[in-house]
PDB file of C-alpha atoms in Angstrom:
ATOM      1  CA  LEU K  11      21.979 -24.326  -2.436  1.00 93.00           C
ATOM      2  CA  ALA K  12      24.586 -26.724  -4.046  1.00 95.00           C
ATOM      3  CA  ASP K  13      26.544 -24.186  -6.146  1.00 97.00           C
ATOM      4  CA  PHE K  14      26.380 -22.171  -2.451  1.00 96.00           C
ATOM      5  CA  LYS K  15      27.226 -25.107  -0.655  1.00 96.00           C
ATOM      6  CA  ALA K  16      29.810 -26.946  -3.331  1.00 97.00           C
ATOM      7  CA  TRP K  17      31.869 -23.129  -2.545  1.00 97.00           C
ATOM      8  CA  LEU K  18      31.430 -23.590   1.041  1.00 96.00           C
ATOM      9  CA  ASP K  19      33.299 -26.943   0.754  1.00 96.00           C
ATOM     10  CA  LYS K  20      36.405 -25.683  -1.356  1.00 97.00           C
ATOM     11  CA  SER K  21      36.886 -23.056   0.126  1.00 96.00           C
ATOM     12  CA  ALA K  22      36.574 -24.430   3.631  1.00 95.00           C
ATOM     13  CA  LEU K  23      39.731 -26.106   2.039  1.00 95.00           C
ATOM     14  CA  GLN K  24      41.058 -22.949   1.243  1.00 96.00           C
ATOM     15  CA  VAL K  25      40.781 -20.500   3.765  1.00 94.00           C
ATOM     16  CA  SER K  26      42.294 -20.035   7.291  1.00 93.00           C
ATOM     17  CA  SER K  27      39.140 -21.036   9.292  1.00 89.00           C
ATOM     18  CA  LYS K  28      41.223 -17.500  11.611  1.00 92.00           C
ATOM     19  CA  GLY K  29      39.651 -14.966   9.540  1.00 94.00           C
ATOM     20  CA  LYS K  30      36.132 -13.625   9.724  1.00 96.00           C
ATOM     21  CA  LEU K  31      35.803 -15.346   6.142  1.00 96.00           C
ATOM     22  CA  GLY K  32      37.122 -18.253   7.671  1.00 95.00           C
ATOM     23  CA  GLU K  33      34.531 -17.885  10.765  1.00 96.00           C
ATOM     24  CA  ALA K  34      31.728 -17.504   8.264  1.00 96.00           C
ATOM     25  CA  ILE K  35      32.256 -20.671   6.015  1.00 96.00           C
ATOM     26  CA  THR K  36      32.586 -22.739   9.305  1.00 96.00           C
ATOM     27  CA  TYR K  37      29.472 -21.515  10.617  1.00 96.00           C
ATOM     28  CA  SER K  38      27.582 -21.751   7.658  1.00 96.00           C
ATOM     29  CA  LEU K  39      28.762 -25.745   7.075  1.00 96.00           C
ATOM     30  CA  ASN K  40      27.597 -26.220  10.649  1.00 96.00           C
ATOM     31  CA  GLN K  41      24.676 -24.909   9.885  1.00 95.00           C
ATOM     32  CA  TRP K  42      23.603 -26.579   6.994  1.00 95.00           C
ATOM     33  CA  SER K  43      21.571 -28.889   7.728  1.00 93.00           C
ATOM     34  CA  LYS K  44      19.446 -25.279   9.180  1.00 91.00           C
ATOM     35  CA  LEU K  45      19.943 -23.866   6.359  1.00 90.00           C
ATOM     36  CA  LYS K  46      18.490 -26.085   3.333  1.00 92.00           C
ATOM     37  CA  ARG K  47      15.475 -27.456   6.503  1.00 91.00           C
ATOM     38  CA  TYR K  48      12.787 -24.886   4.314  1.00 90.00           C
ATOM     39  CA  THR K  49      13.518 -27.028   0.969  1.00 92.00           C
ATOM     40  CA  GLU K  50      12.865 -30.236   2.574  1.00 91.00           C
ATOM     41  CA  SER K  51       9.139 -28.679   3.392  1.00 88.00           C
ATOM     42  CA  GLY K  52       6.331 -26.991   1.496  1.00 87.00           C
ATOM     43  CA  LEU K  53       4.904 -25.740   4.364  1.00 88.00           C
ATOM     44  CA  LEU K  54       8.491 -23.433   5.596  1.00 88.00           C
ATOM     45  CA  ASN K  55       8.948 -20.330   4.751  1.00 87.00           C
ATOM     46  CA  ILE K  56      13.019 -19.364   3.601  1.00 88.00           C
ATOM     47  CA  ASP K  57      12.940 -16.415   5.886  1.00 88.00           C
ATOM     48  CA  ASN K  58      11.316 -15.940   8.841  1.00 87.00           C
ATOM     49  CA  ASN K  59      10.579 -12.083   8.193  1.00 90.00           C
ATOM     50  CA  ARG K  60       6.513 -12.317   8.734  1.00 84.00           C
ATOM     51  CA  ALA K  61       7.532 -12.934  12.289  1.00 83.00           C
ATOM     52  CA  GLU K  62       9.764 -10.362  12.567  1.00 87.00           C
ATOM     53  CA  ARG K  63       7.172  -7.659  11.225  1.00 85.00           C
ATOM     54  CA  ALA K  64       4.834  -8.949  13.466  1.00 80.00           C
ATOM     55  CA  VAL K  65       6.906  -8.247  16.249  1.00 80.00           C
ATOM     56  CA  LYS K  66       8.235  -4.843  14.765  1.00 83.00           C
ATOM     57  CA  PRO K  67       5.014  -3.105  17.404  1.00 77.00           C
ATOM     58  CA  PHE K  68       6.299  -4.635  20.342  1.00 75.00           C
ATOM     59  CA  VAL K  69       9.974  -3.663  19.729  1.00 78.00           C
ATOM     60  CA  ILE K  70       8.857   0.076  18.966  1.00 77.00           C
ATOM     61  CA  GLY K  71       6.245   0.681  21.695  1.00 75.00           C
ATOM     62  CA  ARG K  72       8.018  -1.374  24.088  1.00 73.00           C
ATOM     63  CA  LYS K  73       9.619   1.708  25.594  1.00 70.00           C
ATOM     64  CA  ASN K  74       6.426   3.097  25.836  1.00 71.00           C
ATOM     65  CA  TRP K  75       4.775   0.709  28.067  1.00 70.00           C
ATOM     66  CA  LEU K  76       7.058   1.476  30.520  1.00 71.00           C
ATOM     67  CA  PHE K  77       4.629   4.258  31.214  1.00 69.00           C
ATOM     68  CA  ASN K  78       1.587   1.920  31.871  1.00 67.00           C
ATOM     69  CA  ILE K  79       0.622   3.111  35.149  1.00 72.00           C
ATOM     70  CA  ASN K  80      -0.747  -0.285  36.716  1.00 75.00           C
ATOM     71  CA  HIS K  81      -0.710  -3.674  35.866  1.00 77.00           C
ATOM     72  CA  LYS K  82      -3.657  -3.421  34.362  1.00 80.00           C
ATOM     73  CA  GLY K  83      -3.188  -0.643  32.205  1.00 77.00           C
ATOM     74  CA  ALA K  84      -0.163  -4.003  30.733  1.00 76.00           C
ATOM     75  CA  GLU K  85      -2.436  -6.293  30.088  1.00 83.00           C
ATOM     76  CA  THR K  86      -5.312  -4.410  28.523  1.00 83.00           C
ATOM     77  CA  SER K  87      -2.397  -2.832  25.955  1.00 80.00           C
ATOM     78  CA  ALA K  88      -1.859  -6.961  25.800  1.00 81.00           C
ATOM     79  CA  MET K  89      -4.774  -7.668  24.797  1.00 87.00           C
ATOM     80  CA  LEU K  90      -5.312  -5.032  22.029  1.00 88.00           C
ATOM     81  CA  TYR K  91      -2.138  -5.697  20.542  1.00 84.00           C
ATOM     82  CA  SER K  92      -3.348  -9.411  20.514  1.00 88.00           C
ATOM     83  CA  ILE K  93      -6.392  -8.948  18.954  1.00 91.00           C
ATOM     84  CA  ILE K  94      -4.746  -6.359  16.717  1.00 90.00           C
ATOM     85  CA  GLU K  95      -2.559  -9.083  15.680  1.00 87.00           C
ATOM     86  CA  THR K  96      -4.438 -11.713  15.193  1.00 91.00           C
ATOM     87  CA  ALA K  97      -6.828  -9.328  13.268  1.00 93.00           C
ATOM     88  CA  LYS K  98      -3.728  -9.267  10.857  1.00 91.00           C
ATOM     89  CA  ALA K  99      -2.023 -13.120  10.709  1.00 90.00           C
ATOM     90  CA  ASN K 100      -6.509 -13.927   9.807  1.00 92.00           C
ATOM     91  CA  GLY K 101      -6.232 -11.403   6.642  1.00 92.00           C
ATOM     92  CA  LEU K 102      -8.405  -8.516   8.717  1.00 94.00           C
ATOM     93  CA  ILE K 103      -7.748  -4.913   8.509  1.00 94.00           C
ATOM     94  CA  PRO K 104      -7.810  -4.549  12.910  1.00 94.00           C
ATOM     95  CA  PHE K 105      -9.887  -1.229  12.793  1.00 95.00           C
ATOM     96  CA  ASP K 106     -12.497  -2.813  10.442  1.00 96.00           C
ATOM     97  CA  TYR K 107     -12.460  -6.088  12.576  1.00 95.00           C
ATOM     98  CA  ILE K 108     -13.194  -3.903  15.915  1.00 95.00           C
ATOM     99  CA  ASN K 109     -15.674  -1.746  14.194  1.00 95.00           C
ATOM    100  CA  HIS K 110     -17.008  -4.696  13.500  1.00 93.00           C
ATOM    101  CA  CYS K 111     -17.092  -6.654  16.827  1.00 92.00           C
ATOM    102  CA  LEU K 112     -18.400  -3.590  18.896  1.00 92.00           C
ATOM    103  CA  GLU K 113     -21.222  -3.918  16.282  1.00 91.00           C
ATOM    104  CA  GLU K 114     -22.261  -6.850  16.727  1.00 90.00           C
ATOM    105  CA  LEU K 115     -21.745  -6.702  20.624  1.00 90.00           C
ATOM    106  CA  ALA K 116     -24.067  -3.566  20.690  1.00 90.00           C
ATOM    107  CA  LYS K 117     -26.796  -5.592  18.539  1.00 87.00           C
ATOM    108  CA  SER K 118     -27.614  -8.458  21.140  1.00 78.00           C
ATOM    109  CA  PRO K 119     -26.181 -10.920  22.866  1.00 76.00           C
ATOM    110  CA  ILE K 120     -23.914 -13.436  20.771  1.00 78.00           C
ATOM    111  CA  GLU K 121     -21.817 -16.527  20.722  1.00 83.00           C
ATOM    112  CA  LEU K 122     -17.986 -14.977  20.983  1.00 87.00           C
ATOM    113  CA  GLU K 123     -17.392 -17.884  18.987  1.00 89.00           C
ATOM    114  CA  SER K 124     -18.442 -15.843  15.457  1.00 89.00           C
ATOM    115  CA  LEU K 125     -16.405 -13.068  16.331  1.00 91.00           C
ATOM    116  CA  LEU K 126     -12.921 -14.906  16.515  1.00 91.00           C
ATOM    117  CA  PRO K 127     -11.253 -13.715  13.830  1.00 92.00           C
ATOM    118  CA  TRP K 128     -10.707 -16.911  11.512  1.00 93.00           C
ATOM    119  CA  ASN K 129     -15.012 -16.830  11.348  1.00 92.00           C
ATOM    120  CA  VAL K 130     -15.641 -13.328  11.341  1.00 92.00           C
ATOM    121  CA  LYS K 131     -15.272 -12.009   6.642  1.00 91.00           C
ATOM    122  CA  LEU K 132     -15.425  -9.114   6.339  1.00 88.00           C
ATOM    123  CA  GLY K 133     -16.074  -6.769   2.921  1.00 75.00           C
TER     124      GLY K 133
END
């Protein structure tokens, strides 16, 4: 990043800000504090690929949802997607997680807290 910043600073003086390269250099310099932010905290990722992958099914399915016949169908779809994505975020295979929940619910009344994805350990 230090080398890139040095190149940006040098190039900003040599390249016209009116061209595409100049615009890109100016943009990078204006966004520099945001660009290097991930280096200031070990909790931040260098990119947002994980978030992009998480929303991809919604982007792909968006047109399919137009065919939900009623509001209840849309709510049900939203709940299922929420369960599936939360299971994935907690390192569970969604099919196995949902199967586990249904089996546990069929046995007897159970405290729902124990079925939350972050409380379930599958095998």
